[in-house]
Amino acid sequence: MTLPPSVQIIDHHAGYPIVEVQHREATGRVALHGGHVLEWVPAHSGPVLYMSPQALLEHGKPIRGGIPVCWPWFGPHPSDSTKPAHGFVRTMMWELDRARESASGVDLVLRIADTAESRALWPHAFEARMHIHFGIELEVGLEITNTGDSPWSSTGALHTYFIVGDSRQISIHGLHGTQYVEGRLSPDKRPQQGPVVIDQEVDRLYASDAAVIVDDPVLGRELRIEKAGSLSTVVWNPWIEKSTRLSDLPDDAYPEFVCVETCNAGEDVITLQPGESHLLFTRLCVRQLNEEAIPQPSLPEGGFFV
Ligand code: TA6
């Protein structure tokens, strides 16, 4: 494949290729492992996606940060705890199907299809494509297609990790009045009252197709998360205790990020007939709230994955 000047593929010491994008509108990186958007830095802003400094960069291991692609199930497997949490496509190798450059940025398409390995975990034929636009906004679409001869159902998420100045000081707007369950598994639904704040572990599955805004007073910016093809939104921060249980996350990292996830999860199951497709789409935008220079986060020298 001929790559445009703004795109290159590096063989990374993790043992899998990483697609690097350098465009005047944005820079970014995507690992072919998991179809995983690792970094996005829009022009005139700092990096937006959080990456744990202890993230595992090994074949078959999920990467703690960026945008994990959770599919064909969200969370623990519904009936078999021996199967990987959040499905298997985030730990399998995708291929780069297309790379194009325009004045507004770079468009990548990554692809994966069923294999003997995937069918051992989930006995269905599928094709999945990740449509990624790196520009002043980041657009990510997970397109799934039933390439088999019988219907199947799935849940999934674009499990986005956002850098924030201090998760204890942010407020998340757009979910007021929507029903949610805490911890995904508890039966009791309750209505969200006002903005979501992080003052304990938050692991909430909201029944919502609405856009969400993260107001970050410390970094003086708003993160706007728009979406389509998504009936659920998850908000997650591990807080103190769970952070200490995650070996690929520093114990004191919980103030540095929040996950706002574009999903179809819980009762929001997508069922596709043979030949049908579904697109789970999110668009991320950053707005600086004030002119005075507030120190923005910066990438380590060379990026998170040097
Ligand atoms: O999206 C929230 C969640 O389901 C949490 O329960 C937590 O487990 C998080 O995902 C991270 O999951 P992972 O398998 O990537 O450690």
PDB file of C-alpha atoms and ligand atoms in Angstrom:
ATOM      1  CA  MET A   1       0.000   0.000   0.000  1.00  0.00           C
ATOM      2  CA  THR A   2       1.289   3.474  -0.849  1.00  0.00           C
ATOM      3  CA  LEU A   3       1.179   5.687   2.212  1.00  0.00           C
ATOM      4  CA  PRO A   4       0.601   9.459   1.996  1.00  0.00           C
ATOM      5  CA  PRO A   5       3.472  11.650   3.216  1.00  0.00           C
ATOM      6  CA  SER A   6       1.761  12.250   6.584  1.00  0.00           C
ATOM      7  CA  VAL A   7       1.582   8.526   7.410  1.00  0.00           C
ATOM      8  CA  GLN A   8       4.295   6.047   8.282  1.00  0.00           C
ATOM      9  CA  ILE A   9       4.326   2.594   9.841  1.00  0.00           C
ATOM     10  CA  ILE A  10       6.996   1.898  12.470  1.00  0.00           C
ATOM     11  CA  ASP A  11       7.951  -1.526  13.737  1.00  0.00           C
ATOM     12  CA  HIS A  12       7.784  -1.021  17.454  1.00  0.00           C
ATOM     13  CA  HIS A  13       9.728  -2.833  20.151  1.00  0.00           C
ATOM     14  CA  ALA A  14       6.333  -4.012  21.420  1.00  0.00           C
ATOM     15  CA  GLY A  15       6.530  -6.441  18.503  1.00  0.00           C
ATOM     16  CA  TYR A  16       3.648  -4.959  16.551  1.00  0.00           C
ATOM     17  CA  PRO A  17       3.474  -2.142  13.974  1.00  0.00           C
ATOM     18  CA  ILE A  18       2.297   1.319  14.950  1.00  0.00           C
ATOM     19  CA  VAL A  19       0.844   3.717  12.366  1.00  0.00           C
ATOM     20  CA  GLU A  20       2.120   7.257  12.922  1.00  0.00           C
ATOM     21  CA  VAL A  21       0.289  10.340  11.612  1.00  0.00           C
ATOM     22  CA  GLN A  22       1.986  13.743  11.337  1.00  0.00           C
ATOM     23  CA  HIS A  23      -0.399  16.300   9.781  1.00  0.00           C
ATOM     24  CA  ARG A  24      -0.710  20.035  10.289  1.00  0.00           C
ATOM     25  CA  GLU A  25      -4.170  19.504  11.803  1.00  0.00           C
ATOM     26  CA  ALA A  26      -3.153  16.757  14.237  1.00  0.00           C
ATOM     27  CA  THR A  27      -0.705  14.046  15.116  1.00  0.00           C
ATOM     28  CA  GLY A  28      -1.681  10.587  16.206  1.00  0.00           C
ATOM     29  CA  ARG A  29      -0.734   6.938  16.564  1.00  0.00           C
ATOM     30  CA  VAL A  30      -2.631   3.692  16.092  1.00  0.00           C
ATOM     31  CA  ALA A  31      -1.398   0.223  17.024  1.00  0.00           C
ATOM     32  CA  LEU A  32      -2.364  -2.522  14.564  1.00  0.00           C
ATOM     33  CA  HIS A  33      -2.595  -4.610  17.722  1.00  0.00           C
ATOM     34  CA  GLY A  34      -6.206  -4.159  18.766  1.00  0.00           C
ATOM     35  CA  GLY A  35      -6.932  -1.494  16.140  1.00  0.00           C
ATOM     36  CA  HIS A  36      -6.026   0.715  19.069  1.00  0.00           C
ATOM     37  CA  VAL A  37      -5.851   4.523  18.825  1.00  0.00           C
ATOM     38  CA  LEU A  38      -2.987   5.351  21.184  1.00  0.00           C
ATOM     39  CA  GLU A  39      -2.515   9.100  20.790  1.00  0.00           C
ATOM     40  CA  TRP A  40      -4.298  12.130  19.353  1.00  0.00           C
ATOM     41  CA  VAL A  41      -2.892  15.648  19.589  1.00  0.00           C
ATOM     42  CA  PRO A  42      -4.983  18.211  17.691  1.00  0.00           C
ATOM     43  CA  ALA A  43      -3.208  21.350  16.496  1.00  0.00           C
ATOM     44  CA  HIS A  44      -3.397  24.189  19.092  1.00  0.00           C
ATOM     45  CA  SER A  45      -4.055  21.759  21.919  1.00  0.00           C
ATOM     46  CA  GLY A  46      -2.237  19.226  24.057  1.00  0.00           C
ATOM     47  CA  PRO A  47      -2.679  15.460  23.916  1.00  0.00           C
ATOM     48  CA  VAL A  48      -6.243  14.379  24.656  1.00  0.00           C
ATOM     49  CA  LEU A  49      -6.006  10.614  25.209  1.00  0.00           C
ATOM     50  CA  TYR A  50      -4.590   9.250  28.449  1.00  0.00           C
ATOM     51  CA  MET A  51      -2.019   6.465  28.316  1.00  0.00           C
ATOM     52  CA  SER A  52      -0.855   4.695  31.439  1.00  0.00           C
ATOM     53  CA  PRO A  53       2.931   4.886  31.850  1.00  0.00           C
ATOM     54  CA  GLN A  54       2.640   1.222  32.907  1.00  0.00           C
ATOM     55  CA  ALA A  55       0.617   0.167  29.866  1.00  0.00           C
ATOM     56  CA  LEU A  56       1.563  -3.307  28.632  1.00  0.00           C
ATOM     57  CA  LEU A  57       2.974  -3.343  25.103  1.00  0.00           C
ATOM     58  CA  GLU A  58       2.892  -7.038  24.375  1.00  0.00           C
ATOM     59  CA  HIS A  59       1.063  -9.232  21.921  1.00  0.00           C
ATOM     60  CA  GLY A  60      -2.209 -10.434  23.379  1.00  0.00           C
ATOM     61  CA  LYS A  61      -2.286  -7.913  26.206  1.00  0.00           C
ATOM     62  CA  PRO A  62      -4.835  -5.058  26.338  1.00  0.00           C
ATOM     63  CA  ILE A  63      -3.331  -1.558  26.323  1.00  0.00           C
ATOM     64  CA  ARG A  64      -4.304   0.660  29.302  1.00  0.00           C
ATOM     65  CA  GLY A  65      -5.201   3.930  27.665  1.00  0.00           C
ATOM     66  CA  GLY A  66      -6.085   5.501  24.325  1.00  0.00           C
ATOM     67  CA  ILE A  67      -9.245   3.945  22.831  1.00  0.00           C
ATOM     68  CA  PRO A  68      -9.529   0.189  23.511  1.00  0.00           C
ATOM     69  CA  VAL A  69     -11.961  -1.451  21.071  1.00  0.00           C
ATOM     70  CA  CYS A  70     -14.252  -3.654  23.144  1.00  0.00           C
ATOM     71  CA  TRP A  71     -16.158  -6.194  20.986  1.00  0.00           C
ATOM     72  CA  PRO A  72     -18.064  -8.590  20.555  1.00  0.00           C
ATOM     73  CA  TRP A  73     -18.917  -8.279  24.239  1.00  0.00           C
ATOM     74  CA  PHE A  74     -18.564  -5.416  26.721  1.00  0.00           C
ATOM     75  CA  GLY A  75     -17.262  -6.211  30.207  1.00  0.00           C
ATOM     76  CA  PRO A  76     -16.952  -9.780  31.445  1.00  0.00           C
ATOM     77  CA  HIS A  77     -18.142 -12.512  29.045  1.00  0.00           C
ATOM     78  CA  PRO A  78     -21.851 -13.044  29.793  1.00  0.00           C
ATOM     79  CA  SER A  79     -21.485 -16.751  30.640  1.00  0.00           C
ATOM     80  CA  ASP A  80     -17.830 -17.817  30.566  1.00  0.00           C
ATOM     81  CA  SER A  81     -15.413 -16.072  32.933  1.00  0.00           C
ATOM     82  CA  THR A  82     -12.453 -17.831  31.278  1.00  0.00           C
ATOM     83  CA  LYS A  83     -12.961 -15.637  28.180  1.00  0.00           C
ATOM     84  CA  PRO A  84     -11.216 -12.245  28.029  1.00  0.00           C
ATOM     85  CA  ALA A  85     -12.989  -9.183  29.427  1.00  0.00           C
ATOM     86  CA  HIS A  86     -14.247  -6.748  26.763  1.00  0.00           C
ATOM     87  CA  GLY A  87     -14.066  -9.320  23.965  1.00  0.00           C
ATOM     88  CA  PHE A  88     -11.056 -10.279  21.875  1.00  0.00           C
ATOM     89  CA  VAL A  89     -10.547  -7.754  19.041  1.00  0.00           C
ATOM     90  CA  ARG A  90      -8.513  -5.447  21.309  1.00  0.00           C
ATOM     91  CA  THR A  91      -5.852  -8.140  21.647  1.00  0.00           C
ATOM     92  CA  MET A  92      -5.752  -9.407  18.081  1.00  0.00           C
ATOM     93  CA  MET A  93      -3.848  -8.046  15.094  1.00  0.00           C
ATOM     94  CA  TRP A  94      -5.706  -5.814  12.644  1.00  0.00           C
ATOM     95  CA  GLU A  95      -4.415  -4.827   9.206  1.00  0.00           C
ATOM     96  CA  LEU A  96      -4.170  -1.375   7.663  1.00  0.00           C
ATOM     97  CA  ASP A  97      -6.638  -1.395   4.780  1.00  0.00           C
ATOM     98  CA  ARG A  98      -6.412   2.251   3.645  1.00  0.00           C
ATOM     99  CA  ALA A  99      -4.572   5.497   4.422  1.00  0.00           C
ATOM    100  CA  ARG A 100      -5.513   8.812   2.827  1.00  0.00           C
ATOM    101  CA  GLU A 101      -4.548  12.425   3.434  1.00  0.00           C
ATOM    102  CA  SER A 102      -6.596  15.571   2.838  1.00  0.00           C
ATOM    103  CA  ALA A 103      -6.442  19.199   3.892  1.00  0.00           C
ATOM    104  CA  SER A 104      -8.534  18.360   6.971  1.00  0.00           C
ATOM    105  CA  GLY A 105      -6.386  15.483   8.158  1.00  0.00           C
ATOM    106  CA  VAL A 106      -5.697  11.777   7.692  1.00  0.00           C
ATOM    107  CA  ASP A 107      -8.193   8.967   7.253  1.00  0.00           C
ATOM    108  CA  LEU A 108      -7.226   5.406   8.136  1.00  0.00           C
ATOM    109  CA  VAL A 109      -9.235   2.205   7.775  1.00  0.00           C
ATOM    110  CA  LEU A 110      -8.149  -0.864   9.733  1.00  0.00           C
ATOM    111  CA  ARG A 111      -9.715  -4.298   9.243  1.00  0.00           C
ATOM    112  CA  ILE A 112     -10.070  -7.627  11.038  1.00  0.00           C
ATOM    113  CA  ALA A 113     -12.158 -10.711  10.295  1.00  0.00           C
ATOM    114  CA  ASP A 114     -12.929 -13.963  12.056  1.00  0.00           C
ATOM    115  CA  THR A 115     -10.127 -16.495  12.452  1.00  0.00           C
ATOM    116  CA  ALA A 116      -9.926 -19.972  13.938  1.00  0.00           C
ATOM    117  CA  GLU A 117      -8.712 -18.253  17.124  1.00  0.00           C
ATOM    118  CA  SER A 118     -11.698 -15.898  17.238  1.00  0.00           C
ATOM    119  CA  ARG A 119     -14.181 -18.630  16.355  1.00  0.00           C
ATOM    120  CA  ALA A 120     -12.921 -20.662  19.306  1.00  0.00           C
ATOM    121  CA  LEU A 121     -14.002 -17.758  21.507  1.00  0.00           C
ATOM    122  CA  TRP A 122     -17.106 -16.668  19.548  1.00  0.00           C
ATOM    123  CA  PRO A 123     -18.413 -19.039  16.857  1.00  0.00           C
ATOM    124  CA  HIS A 124     -19.473 -16.476  14.261  1.00  0.00           C
ATOM    125  CA  ALA A 125     -18.235 -15.040  10.962  1.00  0.00           C
ATOM    126  CA  PHE A 126     -17.652 -11.289  11.017  1.00  0.00           C
ATOM    127  CA  GLU A 127     -15.699  -8.448   9.513  1.00  0.00           C
ATOM    128  CA  ALA A 128     -14.838  -5.352  11.546  1.00  0.00           C
ATOM    129  CA  ARG A 129     -13.393  -2.083  10.291  1.00  0.00           C
ATOM    130  CA  MET A 130     -12.096   0.867  12.262  1.00  0.00           C
ATOM    131  CA  HIS A 131     -12.616   4.147  10.425  1.00  0.00           C
ATOM    132  CA  ILE A 132     -10.343   6.796  11.984  1.00  0.00           C
ATOM    133  CA  HIS A 133     -10.094  10.479  11.054  1.00  0.00           C
ATOM    134  CA  PHE A 134      -7.198  12.341  12.656  1.00  0.00           C
ATOM    135  CA  GLY A 135      -7.861  16.055  12.367  1.00  0.00           C
ATOM    136  CA  ILE A 136      -8.746  19.027  14.577  1.00  0.00           C
ATOM    137  CA  GLU A 137     -11.437  16.574  15.704  1.00  0.00           C
ATOM    138  CA  LEU A 138     -10.927  12.854  16.131  1.00  0.00           C
ATOM    139  CA  GLU A 139     -13.558  10.620  14.554  1.00  0.00           C
ATOM    140  CA  VAL A 140     -13.596   6.894  15.237  1.00  0.00           C
ATOM    141  CA  GLY A 141     -16.112   4.412  13.867  1.00  0.00           C
ATOM    142  CA  LEU A 142     -16.288   0.686  14.568  1.00  0.00           C
ATOM    143  CA  GLU A 143     -18.139  -0.896  11.645  1.00  0.00           C
ATOM    144  CA  ILE A 144     -19.155  -4.514  12.233  1.00  0.00           C
ATOM    145  CA  THR A 145     -20.631  -6.780   9.537  1.00  0.00           C
ATOM    146  CA  ASN A 146     -22.248 -10.184   9.815  1.00  0.00           C
ATOM    147  CA  THR A 147     -20.500 -12.141   7.061  1.00  0.00           C
ATOM    148  CA  GLY A 148     -22.055 -15.421   8.173  1.00  0.00           C
ATOM    149  CA  ASP A 149     -25.291 -17.172   7.237  1.00  0.00           C
ATOM    150  CA  SER A 150     -27.117 -16.785  10.539  1.00  0.00           C
ATOM    151  CA  PRO A 151     -27.915 -13.812  12.783  1.00  0.00           C
ATOM    152  CA  TRP A 152     -25.697 -12.949  15.756  1.00  0.00           C
ATOM    153  CA  SER A 153     -25.775 -10.392  18.554  1.00  0.00           C
ATOM    154  CA  SER A 154     -22.990  -8.376  20.159  1.00  0.00           C
ATOM    155  CA  THR A 155     -22.269  -5.559  22.578  1.00  0.00           C
ATOM    156  CA  GLY A 156     -19.257  -3.288  22.432  1.00  0.00           C
ATOM    157  CA  ALA A 157     -17.586   0.016  23.192  1.00  0.00           C
ATOM    158  CA  LEU A 158     -15.027   2.567  22.127  1.00  0.00           C
ATOM    159  CA  HIS A 159     -13.526   2.708  25.611  1.00  0.00           C
ATOM    160  CA  THR A 160     -11.900   6.144  25.475  1.00  0.00           C
ATOM    161  CA  TYR A 161      -9.457   7.324  28.167  1.00  0.00           C
ATOM    162  CA  PHE A 162      -9.307  11.140  28.443  1.00  0.00           C
ATOM    163  CA  ILE A 163      -6.508  13.169  30.058  1.00  0.00           C
ATOM    164  CA  VAL A 164      -7.929  15.555  32.663  1.00  0.00           C
ATOM    165  CA  GLY A 165      -6.200  18.013  34.980  1.00  0.00           C
ATOM    166  CA  ASP A 166      -7.784  16.430  38.072  1.00  0.00           C
ATOM    167  CA  SER A 167     -10.668  13.952  37.844  1.00  0.00           C
ATOM    168  CA  ARG A 168     -11.856  15.124  41.284  1.00  0.00           C
ATOM    169  CA  GLN A 169     -12.544  18.598  39.866  1.00  0.00           C
ATOM    170  CA  ILE A 170     -14.223  17.805  36.528  1.00  0.00           C
ATOM    171  CA  SER A 171     -17.950  17.787  35.851  1.00  0.00           C
ATOM    172  CA  ILE A 172     -19.538  15.689  33.125  1.00  0.00           C
ATOM    173  CA  HIS A 173     -22.632  17.186  31.494  1.00  0.00           C
ATOM    174  CA  GLY A 174     -25.301  15.739  29.199  1.00  0.00           C
ATOM    175  CA  LEU A 175     -26.512  12.815  31.294  1.00  0.00           C
ATOM    176  CA  HIS A 176     -28.892  14.598  33.693  1.00  0.00           C
ATOM    177  CA  GLY A 177     -32.120  12.652  34.107  1.00  0.00           C
ATOM    178  CA  THR A 178     -30.915   9.518  32.299  1.00  0.00           C
ATOM    179  CA  GLN A 179     -31.171   6.148  34.013  1.00  0.00           C
ATOM    180  CA  TYR A 180     -27.976   4.390  35.020  1.00  0.00           C
ATOM    181  CA  VAL A 181     -26.761   1.296  36.842  1.00  0.00           C
ATOM    182  CA  GLU A 182     -23.649   1.381  39.033  1.00  0.00           C
ATOM    183  CA  GLY A 183     -21.073  -1.314  38.428  1.00  0.00           C
ATOM    184  CA  ARG A 184     -22.935  -2.421  35.287  1.00  0.00           C
ATOM    185  CA  LEU A 185     -24.288  -5.468  37.063  1.00  0.00           C
ATOM    186  CA  SER A 186     -26.477  -4.038  39.831  1.00  0.00           C
ATOM    187  CA  PRO A 187     -30.182  -4.357  38.951  1.00  0.00           C
ATOM    188  CA  ASP A 188     -31.373  -1.077  40.373  1.00  0.00           C
ATOM    189  CA  LYS A 189     -31.560   1.772  37.882  1.00  0.00           C
ATOM    190  CA  ARG A 190     -31.514   5.334  39.144  1.00  0.00           C
ATOM    191  CA  PRO A 191     -31.729   8.745  37.436  1.00  0.00           C
ATOM    192  CA  GLN A 192     -28.623  10.912  37.162  1.00  0.00           C
ATOM    193  CA  GLN A 193     -29.093  14.143  39.079  1.00  0.00           C
ATOM    194  CA  GLY A 194     -27.143  17.012  37.531  1.00  0.00           C
ATOM    195  CA  PRO A 195     -23.583  16.627  36.222  1.00  0.00           C
ATOM    196  CA  VAL A 196     -21.522  13.522  36.986  1.00  0.00           C
ATOM    197  CA  VAL A 197     -18.684  14.171  39.436  1.00  0.00           C
ATOM    198  CA  ILE A 198     -15.872  11.832  40.448  1.00  0.00           C
ATOM    199  CA  ASP A 199     -15.644  11.494  44.237  1.00  0.00           C
ATOM    200  CA  GLN A 200     -15.375   7.699  44.479  1.00  0.00           C
ATOM    201  CA  GLU A 201     -15.029   4.797  42.059  1.00  0.00           C
ATOM    202  CA  VAL A 202     -17.513   5.521  39.275  1.00  0.00           C
ATOM    203  CA  ASP A 203     -18.436   2.673  36.938  1.00  0.00           C
ATOM    204  CA  ARG A 204     -21.798   3.641  35.512  1.00  0.00           C
ATOM    205  CA  LEU A 205     -23.709   2.401  32.495  1.00  0.00           C
ATOM    206  CA  TYR A 206     -26.112   5.111  31.296  1.00  0.00           C
ATOM    207  CA  ALA A 207     -29.007   4.556  28.900  1.00  0.00           C
ATOM    208  CA  SER A 208     -28.144   7.519  26.699  1.00  0.00           C
ATOM    209  CA  ASP A 209     -27.514   8.349  23.061  1.00  0.00           C
ATOM    210  CA  ALA A 210     -26.641  11.955  23.873  1.00  0.00           C
ATOM    211  CA  ALA A 211     -23.431  13.925  23.466  1.00  0.00           C
ATOM    212  CA  VAL A 212     -21.434  14.479  26.657  1.00  0.00           C
ATOM    213  CA  ILE A 213     -19.190  17.377  27.697  1.00  0.00           C
ATOM    214  CA  VAL A 214     -16.344  17.012  30.204  1.00  0.00           C
ATOM    215  CA  ASP A 215     -15.651  20.374  31.835  1.00  0.00           C
ATOM    216  CA  ASP A 216     -12.022  20.437  32.996  1.00  0.00           C
ATOM    217  CA  PRO A 217     -11.326  23.607  35.040  1.00  0.00           C
ATOM    218  CA  VAL A 218      -7.728  22.605  35.791  1.00  0.00           C
ATOM    219  CA  LEU A 219      -6.713  22.348  32.124  1.00  0.00           C
ATOM    220  CA  GLY A 220      -9.188  25.104  31.216  1.00  0.00           C
ATOM    221  CA  ARG A 221     -10.806  23.036  28.466  1.00  0.00           C
ATOM    222  CA  GLU A 222     -13.955  21.221  27.464  1.00  0.00           C
ATOM    223  CA  LEU A 223     -13.932  17.795  25.883  1.00  0.00           C
ATOM    224  CA  ARG A 224     -17.026  17.168  23.752  1.00  0.00           C
ATOM    225  CA  ILE A 225     -17.890  13.540  23.019  1.00  0.00           C
ATOM    226  CA  GLU A 226     -20.475  13.192  20.240  1.00  0.00           C
ATOM    227  CA  LYS A 227     -21.722   9.803  19.061  1.00  0.00           C
ATOM    228  CA  ALA A 228     -24.000   7.868  16.734  1.00  0.00           C
ATOM    229  CA  GLY A 229     -25.113   4.237  16.677  1.00  0.00           C
ATOM    230  CA  SER A 230     -24.688   4.107  20.452  1.00  0.00           C
ATOM    231  CA  LEU A 231     -27.485   3.673  22.994  1.00  0.00           C
ATOM    232  CA  SER A 232     -25.272   3.501  26.085  1.00  0.00           C
ATOM    233  CA  THR A 233     -22.570   5.620  27.663  1.00  0.00           C
ATOM    234  CA  VAL A 234     -20.193   4.372  30.362  1.00  0.00           C
ATOM    235  CA  VAL A 235     -18.392   6.714  32.730  1.00  0.00           C
ATOM    236  CA  TRP A 236     -15.506   5.100  34.618  1.00  0.00           C
ATOM    237  CA  ASN A 237     -12.823   6.154  37.017  1.00  0.00           C
ATOM    238  CA  PRO A 238     -11.199   3.462  39.189  1.00  0.00           C
ATOM    239  CA  TRP A 239     -10.562   5.852  42.127  1.00  0.00           C
ATOM    240  CA  ILE A 240      -8.083   4.780  44.794  1.00  0.00           C
ATOM    241  CA  GLU A 241      -8.643   1.146  45.681  1.00  0.00           C
ATOM    242  CA  LYS A 242      -9.186  -0.225  42.161  1.00  0.00           C
ATOM    243  CA  SER A 243      -6.182   1.737  40.870  1.00  0.00           C
ATOM    244  CA  THR A 244      -3.993  -0.211  43.295  1.00  0.00           C
ATOM    245  CA  ARG A 245      -5.424  -3.458  41.894  1.00  0.00           C
ATOM    246  CA  LEU A 246      -4.582  -2.637  38.283  1.00  0.00           C
ATOM    247  CA  SER A 247      -0.937  -3.571  37.720  1.00  0.00           C
ATOM    248  CA  ASP A 248      -0.764  -1.609  34.453  1.00  0.00           C
ATOM    249  CA  LEU A 249      -1.865   1.638  36.127  1.00  0.00           C
ATOM    250  CA  PRO A 250       0.098   3.655  38.720  1.00  0.00           C
ATOM    251  CA  ASP A 251      -1.640   3.668  42.116  1.00  0.00           C
ATOM    252  CA  ASP A 252      -1.835   7.485  42.039  1.00  0.00           C
ATOM    253  CA  ALA A 253      -3.048   7.805  38.426  1.00  0.00           C
ATOM    254  CA  TYR A 254      -6.806   8.044  39.075  1.00  0.00           C
ATOM    255  CA  PRO A 255      -6.812  11.915  39.159  1.00  0.00           C
ATOM    256  CA  GLU A 256      -5.232  12.038  35.697  1.00  0.00           C
ATOM    257  CA  PHE A 257      -7.978  10.510  33.558  1.00  0.00           C
ATOM    258  CA  VAL A 258     -11.616   9.685  33.110  1.00  0.00           C
ATOM    259  CA  CYS A 259     -13.184   7.198  30.701  1.00  0.00           C
ATOM    260  CA  VAL A 260     -16.287   8.288  28.777  1.00  0.00           C
ATOM    261  CA  GLU A 261     -17.170   5.325  26.607  1.00  0.00           C
ATOM    262  CA  THR A 262     -19.328   5.187  23.494  1.00  0.00           C
ATOM    263  CA  CYS A 263     -21.129   1.856  23.847  1.00  0.00           C
ATOM    264  CA  ASN A 264     -23.895  -0.546  23.193  1.00  0.00           C
ATOM    265  CA  ALA A 265     -23.823  -2.486  26.452  1.00  0.00           C
ATOM    266  CA  GLY A 266     -26.095  -4.090  29.030  1.00  0.00           C
ATOM    267  CA  GLU A 267     -29.547  -4.349  27.497  1.00  0.00           C
ATOM    268  CA  ASP A 268     -28.407  -2.448  24.397  1.00  0.00           C
ATOM    269  CA  VAL A 269     -27.507  -5.461  22.256  1.00  0.00           C
ATOM    270  CA  ILE A 270     -26.961  -5.145  18.496  1.00  0.00           C
ATOM    271  CA  THR A 271     -28.397  -8.041  16.465  1.00  0.00           C
ATOM    272  CA  LEU A 272     -27.352  -8.345  12.814  1.00  0.00           C
ATOM    273  CA  GLN A 273     -28.849 -10.536  10.125  1.00  0.00           C
ATOM    274  CA  PRO A 274     -26.482 -12.068   7.548  1.00  0.00           C
ATOM    275  CA  GLY A 275     -25.002  -9.280   5.440  1.00  0.00           C
ATOM    276  CA  GLU A 276     -26.085  -6.492   7.804  1.00  0.00           C
ATOM    277  CA  SER A 277     -23.668  -3.943   9.257  1.00  0.00           C
ATOM    278  CA  HIS A 278     -23.677  -1.537  12.220  1.00  0.00           C
ATOM    279  CA  LEU A 279     -21.513   1.533  12.894  1.00  0.00           C
ATOM    280  CA  LEU A 280     -20.579   2.600  16.426  1.00  0.00           C
ATOM    281  CA  PHE A 281     -19.264   6.156  15.982  1.00  0.00           C
ATOM    282  CA  THR A 282     -17.745   8.851  18.157  1.00  0.00           C
ATOM    283  CA  ARG A 283     -16.400  12.326  17.409  1.00  0.00           C
ATOM    284  CA  LEU A 284     -14.082  14.017  19.944  1.00  0.00           C
ATOM    285  CA  CYS A 285     -13.539  17.771  20.059  1.00  0.00           C
ATOM    286  CA  VAL A 286     -11.471  19.949  22.423  1.00  0.00           C
ATOM    287  CA  ARG A 287     -12.301  23.596  23.247  1.00  0.00           C
ATOM    288  CA  GLN A 288      -9.924  25.754  25.259  1.00  0.00           C
ATOM    289  CA  LEU A 289     -12.084  27.745  27.686  1.00  0.00           C
ATOM    290  CA  ASN A 290      -9.907  30.757  28.246  1.00  0.00           C
ATOM    291  CA  GLU A 291      -7.129  32.577  26.542  1.00  0.00           C
ATOM    292  CA  GLU A 292      -4.638  32.797  29.384  1.00  0.00           C
ATOM    293  CA  ALA A 293      -2.047  30.147  28.922  1.00  0.00           C
ATOM    294  CA  ILE A 294      -2.808  27.216  31.181  1.00  0.00           C
ATOM    295  CA  PRO A 295      -0.070  24.590  31.029  1.00  0.00           C
ATOM    296  CA  GLN A 296      -1.412  21.839  28.809  1.00  0.00           C
ATOM    297  CA  PRO A 297      -0.350  18.199  29.138  1.00  0.00           C
ATOM    298  CA  SER A 298       2.527  17.254  26.933  1.00  0.00           C
ATOM    299  CA  LEU A 299       3.668  13.995  25.392  1.00  0.00           C
ATOM    300  CA  PRO A 300       6.869  12.406  26.685  1.00  0.00           C
ATOM    301  CA  GLU A 301       9.800  12.990  24.327  1.00  0.00           C
ATOM    302  CA  GLY A 302       8.839  11.180  21.119  1.00  0.00           C
ATOM    303  CA  GLY A 303       5.396  10.268  22.382  1.00  0.00           C
ATOM    304  CA  PHE A 304       4.121   7.622  24.771  1.00  0.00           C
ATOM    305  CA  PHE A 305       5.524   4.844  22.661  1.00  0.00           C
ATOM    306  CA  VAL A 306       9.142   5.611  21.939  1.00  0.00           C
TER     307      VAL A 306
HETATM  308  O1  TA6 B   1     -15.702   0.444  31.246  1.00  0.00           O
HETATM  309  C1  TA6 B   1     -15.586   0.257  32.599  1.00  0.00           C
HETATM  310  C2  TA6 B   1     -14.994  -1.106  32.861  1.00  0.00           C
HETATM  311  O2  TA6 B   1     -15.860  -2.128  32.461  1.00  0.00           O
HETATM  312  C3  TA6 B   1     -14.627  -1.178  34.329  1.00  0.00           C
HETATM  313  O3  TA6 B   1     -15.448  -2.075  35.021  1.00  0.00           O
HETATM  314  C4  TA6 B   1     -13.158  -1.613  34.303  1.00  0.00           C
HETATM  315  O4  TA6 B   1     -13.063  -3.006  34.347  1.00  0.00           O
HETATM  316  C5  TA6 B   1     -12.696  -1.020  32.972  1.00  0.00           C
HETATM  317  O5  TA6 B   1     -13.781  -1.280  32.098  1.00  0.00           O
HETATM  318  C6  TA6 B   1     -11.369  -1.519  32.474  1.00  0.00           C
HETATM  319  O6  TA6 B   1     -11.484  -2.833  32.016  1.00  0.00           O
HETATM  320  P1  TA6 B   1     -10.120  -3.566  31.537  1.00  0.00           P
HETATM  321  O7  TA6 B   1     -10.538  -4.955  31.158  1.00  0.00           O
HETATM  322  O8  TA6 B   1      -9.570  -2.791  30.385  1.00  0.00           O
HETATM  323  O9  TA6 B   1      -9.200  -3.491  32.740  1.00  0.00           O
END
